[in-house]
C-alpha angles and dihedrals in degrees: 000000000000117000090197084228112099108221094263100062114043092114106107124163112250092263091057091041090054099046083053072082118087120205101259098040136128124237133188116201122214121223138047129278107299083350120106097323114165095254107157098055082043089058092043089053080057089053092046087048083227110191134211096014118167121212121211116191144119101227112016120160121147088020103061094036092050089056097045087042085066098033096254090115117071104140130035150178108197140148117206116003122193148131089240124253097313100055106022129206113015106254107198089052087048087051094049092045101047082042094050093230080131129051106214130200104192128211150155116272081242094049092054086045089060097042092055089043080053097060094030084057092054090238127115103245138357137222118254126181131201097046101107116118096023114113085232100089086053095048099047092035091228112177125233123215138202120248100269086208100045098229103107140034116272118274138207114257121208121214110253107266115208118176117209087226139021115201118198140187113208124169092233144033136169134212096276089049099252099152136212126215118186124201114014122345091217097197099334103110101048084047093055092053091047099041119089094224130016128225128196131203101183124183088228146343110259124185122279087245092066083067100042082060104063114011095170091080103059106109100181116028116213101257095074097041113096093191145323131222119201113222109160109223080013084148096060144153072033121077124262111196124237094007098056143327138238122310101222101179090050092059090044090056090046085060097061114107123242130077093244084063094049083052095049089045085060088043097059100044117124083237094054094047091046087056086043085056107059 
């Protein structure tokens, strides 16, 4: 697939990776919770008042609040959603729920996986176990098949789930676009192979020898990367091992009501104060 980008000019600043982005697309958001979420490209879809946009992803949390929260979320697929052990649920994505601003499809964290390995498999569902009992296959009217060799009992197959976009945060990236991530890779990887196009925050551009090196560690290669923005702490107010942790107080402040402390909460972004900056 062609990502319209040649392999010497992917580097494009936040505002022109997130208007990569068109209003009434999915996007799948790599991380975990308050780990290595692509913040700072969430927060510039706020800025670009982006609309009807879906969200695909296992264990959201800031992220998907803070798009209910402006109105850019209005559909979603998502396991577990929370704010992580200090905060709790996440209460803008309740709202939006209960409200029905956003549309929800609820799964398991292991039913999305298979519907994104599905996709990323090029067929058109996948098998998941563990799943009897649980309302969600009702809800979501998920089939069940027969063993076609006989051998086992029948199983619960998941529709193929291919996001528009995925959108990662890695530590490192390099000029082509080959990207590092350090520590675990949550869902990244399996969200890179289903996505149609592929989007990077990195913390910073790093030479291409670091990847020769050790080419193990590449988790996404350049030619399904589109293009890459660098934005350093990009992932606050989550955490990004080994470079910083997570800014509790700043979570805490994005929590308060009011739109003037949603405003201060952009303002105060690493991305916004580097623009300041300049």
């Amino acid at each position: 697939m062609s990502s319209g980008f040649s392999n010497l000019d992917k580097q494009v600043s936040i505002a022109e990776l997130a208007a990569l982005i068109p209003d009434g697309a999915s996007v799948a958001l790599g991380g975990s919770f308050l780990h290595r979420g692509p913040f700072a490209l969430v927060r510039e879809l706020v800025r670009q008042k982006k609309a009807n946009i879906e969200i695909i992803k296992q264990s959201p949390g800031y992220d998907i609040d803070l798009l209910c929260r402006a109105g850019v979320a209005t559909r979603a697929r998502t396991g577990i959603v929370a704010m992580e052990g200090n905060f709790g649920l996440a209460p803008y994505y309740r709202k939006a729920v209960e409200t029905g601003a956003l549309r929800l499809e609820e799964h398991a964290c292991a039913t999305l996986t298979a519907g994104l390995r599905a996709a990323a498999f090029g067929t058109p569902f996948q098998p998941c176990a563990g799943i009897d009992g649980s309302h969600l296959v009702d809800i979501n009217g998920w089939k069940k098949l027969d063993d076609p060799y006989g051998k086992g009992e029948a199983v619960w197959v998941i529709p193929a789930i291919q996001p528009d976009f995925a959108v990662i945060h890695a530590n490192e990236v390099d000029s082509r676009g080959n990207v590092r991530v350090l520590g675990t890779s949550h869902w990244d990887r399996i969200m890179s192979r289903a996505a149609k196009r592929v989007l990077i925050v990195a913390e910073r551009v790093v030479d291409s020898e670091i990847f020769e090196q050790q080419p193990e560690v590449t988790l996404i290669p350049y030619f399904l990367v589109q293009a890459y923005a660098v934005v350093p702490q990009g992932a606050w107010p989550g955490s990004c091992w080994p470079e910083y942790e997570i800014d509790y107080a700043a979570v805490e402040k994005y929590l308060e009501p009011g739109p003037e402390a949603l405003q201060a909460h952009l303002d105060a972004a690493p991305e916004a104060l580097q623009e300041y900056a300049q």
